[in-house]
Amino acid sequence: MANRAGVSTATVSRALRGLPSVAEGTRLRIVRIARELDYTITPSASRLASGRTQTIAVVAPYVNRWFFGQLIVGIEEVLRAKGFDLLLYNLADAVSRDRFFEAMPLRRRVDGVAVLSMPLSEEQAATLSGLGVPLGLVGAEVDGFACVRIDDVAGATSAMRHLVMLGHRDIAHICGGGPVAHSFTTPRDRSRAYREVLHEAGIGYRPELEAVGDYTVAGGERAMSTLLSGATRPTAVFAQSDEMAFGALQAIRRSGLRVPDDISLVGFDNHELADVLELTTVEQPVAEQGNLIAQILVDLLESGGEPPPTMTLPTRLVVRGSTRPVQATPHQTVNGGRTGSD
Amino acid sequence: MANRAGVSTATVSRALRGLPSVAEGTRLRIVRIARELDYTITPSASRLASGRTQTIAVVAPYVNRWFFGQLIVGIEEVLRAKGFDLLLYNLADAVSRDRFFEAMPLRRRVDGVAVLSMPLSEEQAATLSGLGVPLGLVGAEVDGFACVRIDDVAGATSAMRHLVMLGHRDIAHICGGGPVAHSFTTPRDRSRAYREVLHEAGIGYRPELEAVGDYTVAGGERAMSTLLSGATRPTAVFAQSDEMAFGALQAIRRSGLRVPDDISLVGFDNHELADVLELTTVEQPVAEQGNLIAQILVDLLESGGEPPPTMTLPTRLVVRGSTRPVQATPHQTVNGGRTGSD
DNA sequence: CTGAAAGCGCTTACAG
DNA sequence: CTGAAAGCGCTTACAG
């Protein structure tokens, strides 16, 4: 390539990277010949020589869930436009995660890492820091990471206040489970909002109205079944994610009850199918969070500097058909005559 | 690292890669010291010297749809276990695709490519072949690619026969659109089954009972609205994907009709939410197709040889609540008294 | 079983 | 604006 163009490999390198220190004519000629010869810079050689990999790793606990899919699309879009490769790691279970952090396949392999709504131990976070590359986190705020998130407390509060405003007092809660981690505060934050709104409305907190659903459809269904078999039948349910709400919806229907006639239901995310299922929910901008975290990492790589302050994106309550005012004559008595408490 | 262990870099390289030509004691010592020093082989140097990248590119038209998410999870699982990196490219529109094939960022960068249910022009397929690496394709059969797919004709036939068996004769069809391409025969195959089953049941084919939905919820909704505003109201609908069926369901409900009372509905995929929405559908094993294509590519890289014959995985009709026998007294007359034809 | 040496194909000061 | 040369950190025949 170099001798074909009558220049040194150094000049070819500069021309193809678009460095300003190349004469326009020379550059054009090199670019033309490169095209003719179908010549491309060999990435591994370039990486070895420059020390830059032009690669960002995306580490997610799931890729086949709506929220994560949206996030990944948002990230990929920016990275591709900027010429970065996206390396994907799907770490669904604790075993995968442990193995991953043990082997740390990212070492010397990436210029940055984006962690998506995933519980990280202090030690795992430290391992990532040890990589010495910019780190991004979606969904929480952790020292040393550039963070993009929503205000989970505010979002969940808007959902809960909506139910309270409709007159509901027996409000159940399907929360997300999983290990408590400083990098994944979502379940805790949304749960806090649940309790705070109950408190501000003067409603007592009853643990028997809470069940864990681990953010899946199946988990939401199980949680709702448990709640329906309890002594108090709730008149409303707040689910921490739309997918859990979908499962809850199914459990409610299968038990012969209807939404919203018998039970009002609110989710969280504004999943693509929330509209189809008429689900009232809290919308969050997901692809935008992906765009942002990718943009931040790229900026950090290009211009250096410290991680910017955490960006908190707004949420918005979307009212649909799954919620309505509590009935004047609620079917408070269920399960063989025991009376719903208050 | 090498001098710390008192051996040459060549021996370190061999020991860390687990080559058999290293004394067990030497190997153990090297592995121990590497661990102590937190030493990892630098991938770009290794790649440059060996010519192998240990990387597979996954090229998909969408990553945020259920089908593709499942596929990617299946692929990632195998690749991670085998120590391969997964490079993700999301090429949603024709412009992205053209740019991608123009720049061909994969050149010298990957050891293999998996293309997921994506239309490819002859030229684009040739560009990929020009990479000189093993190529995989999910969803169709193309020369030069290792292929994993289902029998779309058989799957769609089972859906259509189910409707015919229930006595339906006014069966609408929401098909997938998109460019016709030899690498993406799904829409064509499923459409063929639609017509063939009509034919074998002695039902005339009526173009006005077909609408295009491009495999999205929104597209399915639009298609169904169009169908509902036609002269003949169908008593049943076959949608080429569950996501389009979900959209159709919404359109049907919004028009004041009910599934299955007024209209029976069948989808395709067995989407995670098909169960929640009580949708009768054709199940296909998606994650398995991902596992398989990844495994085939890895095998090809490790052992060489020609692409194996196309693997065709089975589908299965899953009957749920969205389909039922056609009504004895169908509401055949709609839209101001015009009579449904036959 | 192990080492010396060449070479993989770039990038980057340095010099002009 | 361009080139010569060193060097990035491995792997791989080759030799022993």
XYZ file of C-alpha atoms (C1' of nucleotides) in Angstrom:
716
model
C 0.000 0.000 0.000
C 2.681 2.470 1.048
C 5.025 1.825 -1.865
C 2.101 1.611 -4.269
C 1.314 5.198 -3.292
C 4.954 6.204 -3.241
C 4.901 7.297 0.385
C 5.973 5.894 3.729
C 3.741 3.778 5.945
C 3.795 6.670 8.372
C 2.155 8.936 5.851
C -0.395 6.309 4.936
C -1.225 5.970 8.588
C -1.622 9.703 9.019
C -3.646 10.160 5.868
C -6.062 7.360 6.630
C -6.624 8.625 10.146
C -7.293 12.088 8.819
C -4.493 13.786 10.732
C -4.123 17.429 9.684
C -0.401 17.141 9.026
C -0.833 15.631 5.562
C -0.975 17.584 2.305
C -4.457 17.505 0.864
C -3.246 16.086 -2.448
C -1.278 13.345 -0.747
C -4.234 12.475 1.426
C -6.631 12.233 -1.486
C -4.264 10.043 -3.443
C -3.721 7.703 -0.502
C -7.411 7.455 0.209
C -8.107 6.667 -3.430
C -5.461 3.977 -3.641
C -6.605 2.479 -0.358
C -10.065 2.213 -1.799
C -8.757 0.657 -4.987
C -6.744 -1.926 -3.097
C -9.515 -2.521 -0.586
C -6.982 -1.706 2.064
C -7.952 -1.313 5.715
C -5.810 -0.605 8.710
C -5.337 -3.797 10.701
C -6.972 -3.063 14.029
C -4.735 -5.235 16.172
C -1.595 -3.628 14.838
C -3.057 -0.199 15.317
C -4.152 -1.051 18.819
C -0.839 -2.507 19.784
C 1.069 0.483 18.520
C -1.247 3.141 19.863
C -2.468 1.511 23.030
C -6.041 2.429 22.172
C -8.588 -0.278 21.417
C -11.484 1.872 20.203
C -13.687 -0.576 22.024
C -16.227 -0.172 24.796
C -17.539 -3.102 26.802
C -21.198 -3.191 27.731
C -21.859 -5.335 30.773
C -25.499 -6.176 31.388
C -27.393 -8.623 33.563
C -29.844 -9.276 30.727
C -29.987 -8.403 27.095
C -33.319 -9.983 26.298
C -35.469 -7.684 28.362
C -37.081 -4.619 26.981
C -35.279 -2.143 29.215
C -31.841 -3.537 28.442
C -32.545 -3.933 24.761
C -33.452 -0.262 24.540
C -30.357 0.711 26.467
C -28.081 -1.350 24.251
C -29.623 0.093 21.104
C -29.001 3.578 22.470
C -25.393 2.788 23.269
C -24.673 0.971 20.029
C -26.018 3.839 17.985
C -23.565 6.324 19.461
C -20.604 3.973 19.484
C -21.023 2.929 15.883
C -21.290 6.544 14.795
C -18.080 7.332 16.659
C -16.224 4.330 15.283
C -16.081 2.377 18.502
C -16.635 -1.341 18.767
C -19.185 -2.627 21.235
C -18.222 -5.741 23.157
C -21.233 -7.319 24.821
C -21.235 -9.297 28.055
C -24.467 -10.760 29.350
C -24.038 -11.771 32.982
C -27.394 -13.160 34.004
C -26.490 -14.934 37.224
C -24.130 -14.497 40.129
C -21.989 -17.378 38.924
C -21.417 -15.746 35.526
C -20.647 -12.497 37.260
C -18.142 -14.063 39.629
C -16.398 -15.863 36.832
C -16.319 -12.708 34.784
C -14.754 -10.587 37.497
C -12.346 -13.371 38.361
C -11.060 -13.688 34.806
C -11.520 -9.994 33.965
C -11.438 -10.518 30.222
C -11.626 -6.762 29.789
C -8.059 -6.110 30.850
C -6.105 -4.381 28.088
C -9.009 -5.044 25.812
C -11.279 -2.021 26.099
C -11.034 1.738 26.444
C -14.122 1.984 28.599
C -16.877 0.008 30.276
C -20.599 0.686 30.607
C -22.369 -1.234 33.356
C -26.142 -1.451 32.939
C -28.374 -1.616 36.018
C -26.441 -4.428 37.579
C -25.597 -5.192 41.181
C -21.850 -4.852 41.721
C -20.021 -5.718 44.930
C -17.482 -3.237 46.278
C -14.804 -5.624 45.166
C -16.185 -5.928 41.657
C -16.413 -2.167 41.353
C -12.798 -1.976 42.492
C -11.777 -4.544 39.887
C -13.327 -2.377 37.219
C -11.574 0.703 38.552
C -8.343 -1.257 38.375
C -8.772 -1.392 34.620
C -7.776 2.257 34.533
C -10.349 3.201 31.915
C -13.429 5.422 32.046
C -16.369 3.676 33.651
C -20.041 4.327 33.093
C -23.057 3.189 35.055
C -26.726 3.329 34.174
C -29.307 3.254 36.923
C -27.492 4.372 40.030
C -24.801 6.675 41.338
C -21.424 5.253 42.334
C -18.136 7.003 42.986
C -15.672 6.700 40.153
C -18.358 5.997 37.562
C -19.960 8.421 35.140
C -23.618 7.903 35.956
C -26.872 8.269 34.085
C -30.103 7.469 35.835
C -33.623 8.475 36.645
C -34.938 9.554 40.009
C -36.473 6.252 41.089
C -37.962 7.734 44.229
C -39.709 10.501 42.298
C -40.988 8.112 39.641
C -42.370 5.607 42.110
C -43.838 8.433 44.156
C -45.839 9.659 41.181
C -47.218 6.161 40.655
C -48.164 5.740 44.294
C -49.722 9.182 44.629
C -51.835 8.434 41.594
C -53.267 5.397 43.368
C -53.793 7.269 46.616
C -55.515 10.077 44.764
C -57.923 7.540 43.307
C -58.896 6.652 46.845
C -57.005 3.389 47.169
C -55.779 2.436 50.611
C -55.132 -1.286 50.294
C -52.217 -0.896 47.934
C -49.993 -3.874 47.343
C -46.414 -3.658 46.156
C -44.534 -5.990 43.849
C -40.932 -5.084 44.385
C -37.766 -6.130 42.639
C -35.571 -8.487 44.578
C -31.933 -9.284 44.094
C -28.887 -8.501 46.180
C -28.631 -5.078 47.718
C -25.780 -3.290 45.985
C -24.613 0.290 45.816
C -24.638 0.016 42.047
C -28.260 -1.044 41.846
C -30.411 1.051 44.119
C -33.553 0.887 42.021
C -35.487 -1.681 44.091
C -34.642 0.098 47.324
C -35.515 3.544 46.009
C -38.852 2.512 44.573
C -39.689 0.626 47.755
C -38.883 3.683 49.794
C -41.302 5.728 47.720
C -43.976 3.098 48.302
C -43.648 3.457 52.055
C -43.289 7.211 52.064
C -46.459 7.769 50.075
C -48.357 5.376 52.315
C -47.073 7.339 55.266
C -47.941 10.754 53.873
C -51.442 9.450 53.137
C -51.816 8.167 56.637
C -51.990 4.563 55.549
C -50.280 1.981 57.706
C -47.551 -0.109 56.135
C -48.447 -3.816 56.037
C -45.658 -6.188 55.078
C -48.198 -8.771 53.936
C -49.045 -6.460 51.038
C -45.529 -6.736 49.653
C -44.148 -9.519 47.471
C -40.947 -9.917 45.495
C -41.035 -10.352 41.718
C -37.436 -10.025 40.450
C -38.476 -7.865 37.479
C -39.751 -10.688 35.284
C -43.201 -11.511 33.955
C -43.129 -14.897 35.667
C -41.919 -13.329 38.917
C -44.680 -10.753 38.806
C -47.223 -13.474 38.301
C -45.956 -15.458 41.260
C -45.873 -12.377 43.464
C -49.417 -11.437 42.546
C -50.664 -14.953 43.212
C -49.150 -14.767 46.662
C -50.762 -11.408 47.286
C -54.157 -12.689 46.126
C -54.012 -15.607 48.495
C -53.438 -13.295 51.471
C -56.034 -12.177 53.981
C -56.438 -8.691 52.532
C -57.240 -8.413 48.887
C -55.613 -5.200 47.660
C -57.683 -2.767 45.583
C -54.551 -1.567 43.843
C -51.061 -2.804 43.033
C -47.873 -0.930 42.309
C -45.372 -3.076 40.417
C -41.779 -1.886 40.145
C -41.608 -2.781 36.478
C -44.018 -3.215 33.600
C -42.906 -6.758 33.049
C -43.862 -7.641 36.613
C -47.110 -5.755 36.100
C -47.844 -7.896 33.033
C -47.365 -11.000 35.131
C -49.556 -9.538 37.858
C -52.232 -8.808 35.300
C -52.234 -12.402 34.245
C -52.456 -13.670 37.830
C -55.335 -11.309 38.512
C -57.232 -12.455 35.443
C -56.578 -16.096 36.176
C -58.048 -15.687 39.620
C -61.224 -14.428 37.980
C -60.749 -10.781 38.898
C -60.531 -7.874 36.515
C -58.297 -4.876 36.022
C -59.246 -2.151 36.777
C -62.722 -3.130 37.994
C -61.489 -5.190 40.909
C -57.880 -4.145 41.128
C -56.025 -1.133 39.768
C -52.516 -1.738 38.483
C -49.539 0.561 37.910
C -46.227 -0.447 36.413
C -42.900 1.247 35.749
C -40.937 1.803 32.502
C -43.532 2.356 29.797
C -42.665 -0.858 28.065
C -43.526 -1.085 24.384
C -46.506 -3.281 25.263
C -47.814 -1.206 28.151
C -50.003 0.571 25.666
C -51.420 -2.654 24.260
C -52.179 -3.883 27.746
C -53.639 -0.499 28.748
C -51.216 -0.308 31.623
C -50.832 2.885 33.612
C -47.128 3.294 34.201
C -44.174 5.568 34.861
C -42.294 6.337 31.687
C -38.552 6.652 31.701
C -36.365 7.581 28.725
C -34.354 4.423 28.180
C -32.670 4.741 24.803
C -31.655 8.270 25.815
C -29.903 6.917 28.867
C -28.020 4.596 26.541
C -27.120 7.434 24.194
C -25.934 9.547 27.084
C -23.733 7.020 28.790
C -22.062 6.158 25.478
C -21.558 9.817 24.642
C -20.047 10.486 28.034
C -17.587 7.619 27.725
C -16.559 8.687 24.242
C -16.069 12.279 25.407
C -14.003 11.109 28.337
C -11.803 9.117 25.986
C -11.382 11.934 23.527
C -10.900 14.798 25.911
C -9.904 13.141 29.158
C -10.908 14.717 32.446
C -13.052 13.590 35.302
C -16.433 11.890 35.029
C -19.163 14.535 34.775
C -21.760 14.843 37.511
C -24.542 12.284 37.495
C -27.240 12.983 34.934
C -30.737 12.383 36.212
C -33.417 12.105 33.528
C -37.086 12.850 34.110
C -39.891 10.334 34.460
C -43.539 10.870 33.597
C -46.718 9.197 34.765
C -48.727 7.785 31.861
C -52.303 7.120 32.896
C -54.071 4.382 30.971
C -56.957 2.040 31.560
C -55.498 -0.122 34.303
C -56.242 2.317 37.107
C -59.512 3.809 38.312
C -61.038 5.180 41.490
C -61.546 2.653 44.224
C -65.066 1.222 44.227
C -67.658 2.689 46.603
C -68.559 -0.794 47.775
C -65.292 -2.618 47.648
C -65.272 -6.390 47.870
C -63.236 -6.111 50.991
C -64.171 -9.459 52.338
C -62.472 -12.412 50.770
C -61.140 -15.806 51.656
C -64.064 -17.164 53.620
C -65.276 -14.100 55.384
C -62.187 -12.719 57.023
C -62.391 -8.956 56.982
C -59.801 -6.794 55.288
C -58.047 -4.829 57.989
C -57.068 -1.214 57.959
C 6.706 -11.314 33.769
C 9.061 -13.566 31.799
C 12.203 -12.655 33.684
C 10.317 -12.687 36.961
C 9.553 -16.339 36.293
C 13.008 -17.026 34.912
C 11.771 -18.181 31.549
C 11.449 -16.736 28.049
C 8.406 -14.898 26.836
C 7.842 -17.792 24.478
C 7.405 -20.156 27.381
C 5.128 -17.737 29.193
C 3.024 -17.519 26.077
C 2.827 -21.287 25.745
C 2.109 -21.873 29.404
C -0.667 -19.307 29.599
C -2.341 -20.647 26.493
C -2.183 -24.142 27.916
C -0.105 -25.620 25.108
C 0.938 -29.186 25.872
C 4.611 -28.588 25.166
C 5.314 -27.067 28.584
C 6.522 -28.977 31.637
C 3.780 -29.179 34.220
C 5.951 -27.600 36.910
C 6.931 -24.724 34.683
C 3.348 -24.147 33.709
C 2.124 -24.074 37.292
C 4.847 -21.655 38.325
C 4.099 -19.334 35.419
C 0.379 -19.415 36.063
C 0.968 -18.633 39.733
C 3.276 -15.720 39.036
C 0.906 -14.375 36.387
C -1.831 -14.397 38.955
C 0.384 -12.663 41.508
C 1.347 -9.958 39.087
C -2.171 -9.660 37.712
C -0.667 -10.290 34.341
C -2.832 -10.831 31.280
C -1.840 -11.392 27.708
C -2.395 -8.213 25.721
C -5.039 -9.135 23.188
C -3.905 -6.811 20.430
C -0.360 -8.132 20.527
C -1.592 -11.668 20.548
C -3.931 -10.966 17.680
C -1.320 -9.235 15.618
C 1.170 -12.045 16.069
C -1.247 -14.923 15.618
C -3.656 -13.451 13.125
C -6.595 -14.678 15.193
C -8.916 -12.204 16.851
C -11.013 -14.559 18.982
C -13.922 -12.324 18.104
C -17.230 -12.980 16.401
C -19.392 -10.200 15.029
C -23.135 -10.410 15.449
C -24.992 -8.367 12.876
C -28.670 -7.823 13.584
C -31.387 -5.560 12.237
C -32.735 -5.060 15.764
C -31.511 -5.910 19.195
C -34.471 -4.561 21.124
C -37.016 -7.055 19.917
C -37.815 -10.213 21.746
C -36.723 -12.569 18.982
C -33.351 -10.910 18.524
C -32.734 -10.529 22.228
C -33.229 -14.243 22.699
C -30.942 -15.003 19.792
C -28.196 -12.742 21.101
C -28.414 -14.256 24.561
C -28.053 -17.702 23.017
C -25.019 -16.645 21.016
C -23.349 -14.732 23.819
C -23.666 -17.667 26.160
C -21.697 -19.975 23.884
C -19.115 -17.395 22.847
C -18.331 -16.328 26.393
C -17.905 -19.950 27.453
C -15.497 -20.499 24.561
C -13.517 -17.343 25.237
C -14.674 -15.426 22.196
C -15.578 -11.769 22.208
C -18.935 -10.711 20.809
C -18.953 -7.567 18.704
C -22.470 -6.248 18.235
C -23.764 -4.333 15.235
C -27.351 -3.141 15.178
C -28.313 -2.160 11.649
C -31.909 -1.049 11.899
C -32.349 0.735 8.590
C -31.138 0.440 5.032
C -28.932 3.504 5.454
C -27.088 1.976 8.409
C -26.715 -1.228 6.458
C -25.341 0.487 3.381
C -22.873 2.470 5.423
C -21.823 -0.638 7.263
C -21.166 -2.675 4.139
C -19.461 0.288 2.524
C -17.015 0.758 5.391
C -16.865 -2.937 6.285
C -15.503 -2.356 9.763
C -15.222 -6.112 10.189
C -12.237 -6.477 7.914
C -9.276 -7.985 9.788
C -11.245 -7.545 12.960
C -13.221 -10.764 13.459
C -12.805 -14.495 12.992
C -16.435 -15.020 12.073
C -19.739 -13.297 11.509
C -23.278 -14.264 12.483
C -26.054 -12.532 10.569
C -29.438 -12.607 12.273
C -32.624 -12.666 10.186
C -31.588 -9.730 8.090
C -32.115 -8.945 4.419
C -28.798 -9.008 2.600
C -28.289 -8.054 -1.026
C -26.197 -10.359 -3.213
C -23.512 -7.737 -3.092
C -23.589 -7.490 0.683
C -23.391 -11.259 1.002
C -20.405 -11.178 -1.344
C -18.745 -8.497 0.760
C -19.080 -10.737 3.789
C -17.680 -13.695 1.877
C -14.763 -11.491 0.931
C -13.842 -11.324 4.596
C -12.585 -14.881 4.265
C -13.975 -15.986 7.622
C -16.724 -18.455 8.544
C -20.173 -16.953 8.115
C -23.353 -17.886 9.921
C -26.945 -17.027 9.154
C -30.048 -17.432 11.259
C -33.425 -17.586 9.592
C -32.723 -18.618 6.039
C -30.492 -20.716 3.823
C -27.815 -19.056 1.738
C -24.834 -20.551 -0.058
C -21.575 -20.016 1.739
C -23.225 -19.483 5.121
C -23.674 -21.980 7.916
C -27.422 -21.768 8.445
C -29.769 -22.359 11.332
C -33.472 -21.842 10.824
C -36.957 -23.124 11.276
C -39.287 -24.344 8.565
C -41.348 -21.185 8.141
C -43.724 -22.803 5.695
C -44.457 -25.665 8.078
C -44.905 -23.344 11.058
C -47.260 -20.995 9.252
C -49.133 -23.951 7.802
C -49.872 -25.286 11.287
C -51.238 -21.883 12.300
C -53.417 -21.581 9.236
C -54.721 -25.154 9.413
C -55.692 -24.514 13.009
C -57.886 -21.617 11.886
C -59.365 -23.569 8.997
C -60.111 -26.480 11.303
C -62.035 -24.112 13.539
C -64.259 -23.343 10.572
C -62.864 -19.941 9.650
C -62.998 -18.954 6.005
C -62.564 -15.192 6.143
C -58.986 -15.331 7.338
C -56.930 -12.183 7.140
C -53.150 -12.098 6.991
C -50.785 -9.618 8.532
C -47.526 -10.258 6.751
C -44.046 -8.947 7.313
C -42.850 -6.476 4.757
C -39.355 -5.398 3.944
C -37.175 -5.966 0.918
C -37.208 -9.387 -0.653
C -33.812 -10.925 -0.054
C -32.396 -14.405 -0.352
C -31.104 -14.090 3.198
C -34.504 -13.308 4.676
C -37.146 -15.588 3.250
C -39.359 -15.625 6.327
C -42.079 -13.235 5.085
C -42.288 -14.980 1.751
C -42.378 -18.479 3.234
C -45.069 -17.664 5.747
C -47.104 -15.891 3.089
C -46.835 -18.916 0.861
C -48.222 -21.108 3.622
C -51.126 -18.696 4.047
C -52.103 -19.074 0.404
C -51.481 -22.787 0.239
C -53.702 -23.567 3.184
C -56.438 -21.349 1.781
C -56.121 -23.251 -1.461
C -56.188 -26.705 0.103
C -59.304 -25.654 2.039
C -60.979 -24.457 -1.111
C -61.012 -20.848 0.047
C -60.380 -18.196 -2.529
C -57.433 -15.867 -1.992
C -58.502 -12.253 -1.532
C -55.756 -9.632 -1.585
C -57.929 -7.251 0.395
C -57.544 -9.575 3.384
C -53.780 -9.007 3.461
C -51.952 -6.100 5.056
C -48.303 -5.445 5.784
C -47.098 -4.980 9.372
C -43.265 -5.012 9.294
C -43.029 -7.195 12.401
C -43.680 -4.460 14.948
C -46.501 -3.871 17.414
C -47.279 -0.520 15.824
C -47.168 -2.019 12.348
C -49.524 -4.805 13.375
C -51.933 -2.278 14.775
C -51.923 -0.249 11.586
C -52.374 -3.341 9.451
C -55.298 -4.529 11.543
C -56.971 -1.132 11.385
C -56.752 -1.251 7.635
C -58.220 -4.730 7.564
C -61.065 -3.694 9.856
C -61.992 -0.808 7.612
C -62.308 -3.104 4.601
C -65.521 -4.461 3.166
C -65.125 -7.946 4.596
C -64.589 -8.222 8.288
C -62.392 -11.295 8.824
C -63.406 -13.840 11.467
C -59.785 -14.773 11.980
C -56.343 -13.270 11.535
C -52.966 -14.885 11.070
C -50.140 -12.531 12.002
C -46.604 -13.440 10.992
C -45.226 -12.493 14.376
C -46.496 -12.208 17.911
C -45.540 -8.575 18.091
C -47.742 -7.813 15.095
C -50.462 -9.938 16.695
C -50.235 -7.807 19.837
C -50.759 -4.715 17.756
C -53.640 -6.383 15.951
C -55.192 -7.272 19.284
C -55.092 -3.665 20.312
C -56.653 -2.478 17.056
C -59.410 -5.053 17.391
C -60.181 -4.010 20.945
C -60.123 -0.346 20.081
C -62.658 -0.922 17.352
C -64.976 -2.366 19.977
C -64.550 -5.984 18.917
C -63.301 -8.820 21.029
C -60.804 -11.657 20.663
C -61.744 -14.461 20.264
C -65.484 -13.747 20.343
C -65.511 -11.650 17.204
C -62.150 -12.427 15.715
C -59.709 -15.262 16.310
C -56.033 -14.380 16.289
C -52.879 -16.444 15.766
C -49.319 -15.179 16.021
C -45.865 -16.600 15.450
C -42.846 -16.963 17.811
C -44.280 -17.676 21.233
C -43.096 -14.376 22.599
C -42.638 -14.168 26.346
C -45.913 -12.227 26.591
C -47.993 -14.430 24.315
C -49.027 -16.330 27.398
C -50.097 -13.185 29.242
C -52.123 -12.079 26.263
C -53.569 -15.582 25.790
C -52.304 -15.623 22.249
C -52.409 -18.800 20.196
C -49.113 -18.944 18.357
C -46.407 -20.998 16.678
C -43.496 -21.564 18.985
C -39.973 -21.617 17.664
C -36.815 -22.322 19.666
C -34.978 -19.014 19.528
C -32.201 -19.180 22.093
C -31.338 -22.629 20.736
C -30.874 -21.179 17.280
C -28.472 -18.692 18.850
C -26.588 -21.415 20.679
C -26.322 -23.474 17.525
C -25.073 -20.788 15.200
C -22.416 -19.770 17.731
C -21.355 -23.349 18.280
C -21.089 -23.967 14.558
C -18.915 -20.903 14.034
C -16.640 -21.837 16.920
C -16.308 -25.386 15.604
C -15.508 -24.111 12.149
C -12.779 -21.904 13.608
C -11.309 -24.642 15.725
C -11.463 -27.486 13.266
C -11.805 -25.819 9.900
C -13.771 -27.516 7.170
C -16.873 -26.606 5.258
C -20.084 -25.162 6.729
C -22.314 -28.011 7.895
C -25.684 -28.558 6.240
C -28.474 -26.217 7.278
C -30.040 -27.093 10.599
C -33.810 -26.792 10.625
C -35.393 -26.676 14.070
C -38.967 -27.718 14.810
C -41.903 -25.414 15.492
C -44.961 -26.200 17.571
C -48.476 -24.790 17.582
C -49.437 -23.504 21.032
C -53.176 -23.119 21.329
C -54.388 -20.512 23.804
C -57.460 -18.402 24.278
C -57.227 -16.158 21.231
C -58.701 -18.698 18.820
C -62.079 -20.445 18.826
C -64.520 -21.989 16.362
C -66.131 -19.539 14.016
C -69.525 -18.361 15.268
C -72.674 -20.040 13.946
C -74.154 -16.624 13.195
C -71.204 -14.561 12.202
C -71.520 -10.787 12.034
C -70.622 -10.933 8.389
C -72.200 -7.652 7.496
C -70.274 -4.564 8.413
C -69.596 -1.069 7.226
C -73.074 0.082 6.499
C -74.641 -3.051 5.187
C -72.246 -4.155 2.497
C -72.139 -7.915 2.469
C -68.972 -9.843 3.141
C -68.008 -11.585 -0.057
C -66.725 -15.121 -0.429
C 10.614 -29.118 27.071
C 12.722 -24.414 26.256
C 14.958 -20.269 24.114
C 16.683 -16.813 20.544
C 15.100 -14.329 16.949
C 12.197 -12.831 13.437
C 8.021 -10.866 12.388
C 3.006 -9.514 12.815
C 1.430 -4.157 10.898
C 0.804 -0.398 12.763
C 2.020 4.574 15.490
C 4.954 7.981 17.210
C 8.525 10.936 18.597
C 12.328 12.838 16.137
C 14.507 15.037 12.403
C 14.397 17.603 8.405
C 4.471 18.168 5.118
C 7.128 13.666 5.073
C 10.312 9.783 6.220
C 13.484 6.542 8.889
C 13.497 3.978 12.771
C 12.194 2.274 17.049
C 8.859 -0.047 19.483
C 4.147 -1.835 20.857
C 3.818 -7.276 23.120
C 2.924 -11.081 21.551
C 3.489 -15.978 18.494
C 5.902 -19.133 15.791
C 9.003 -21.811 13.163
C 13.571 -23.295 14.064
C 17.109 -25.215 16.728
C 18.670 -27.707 20.445
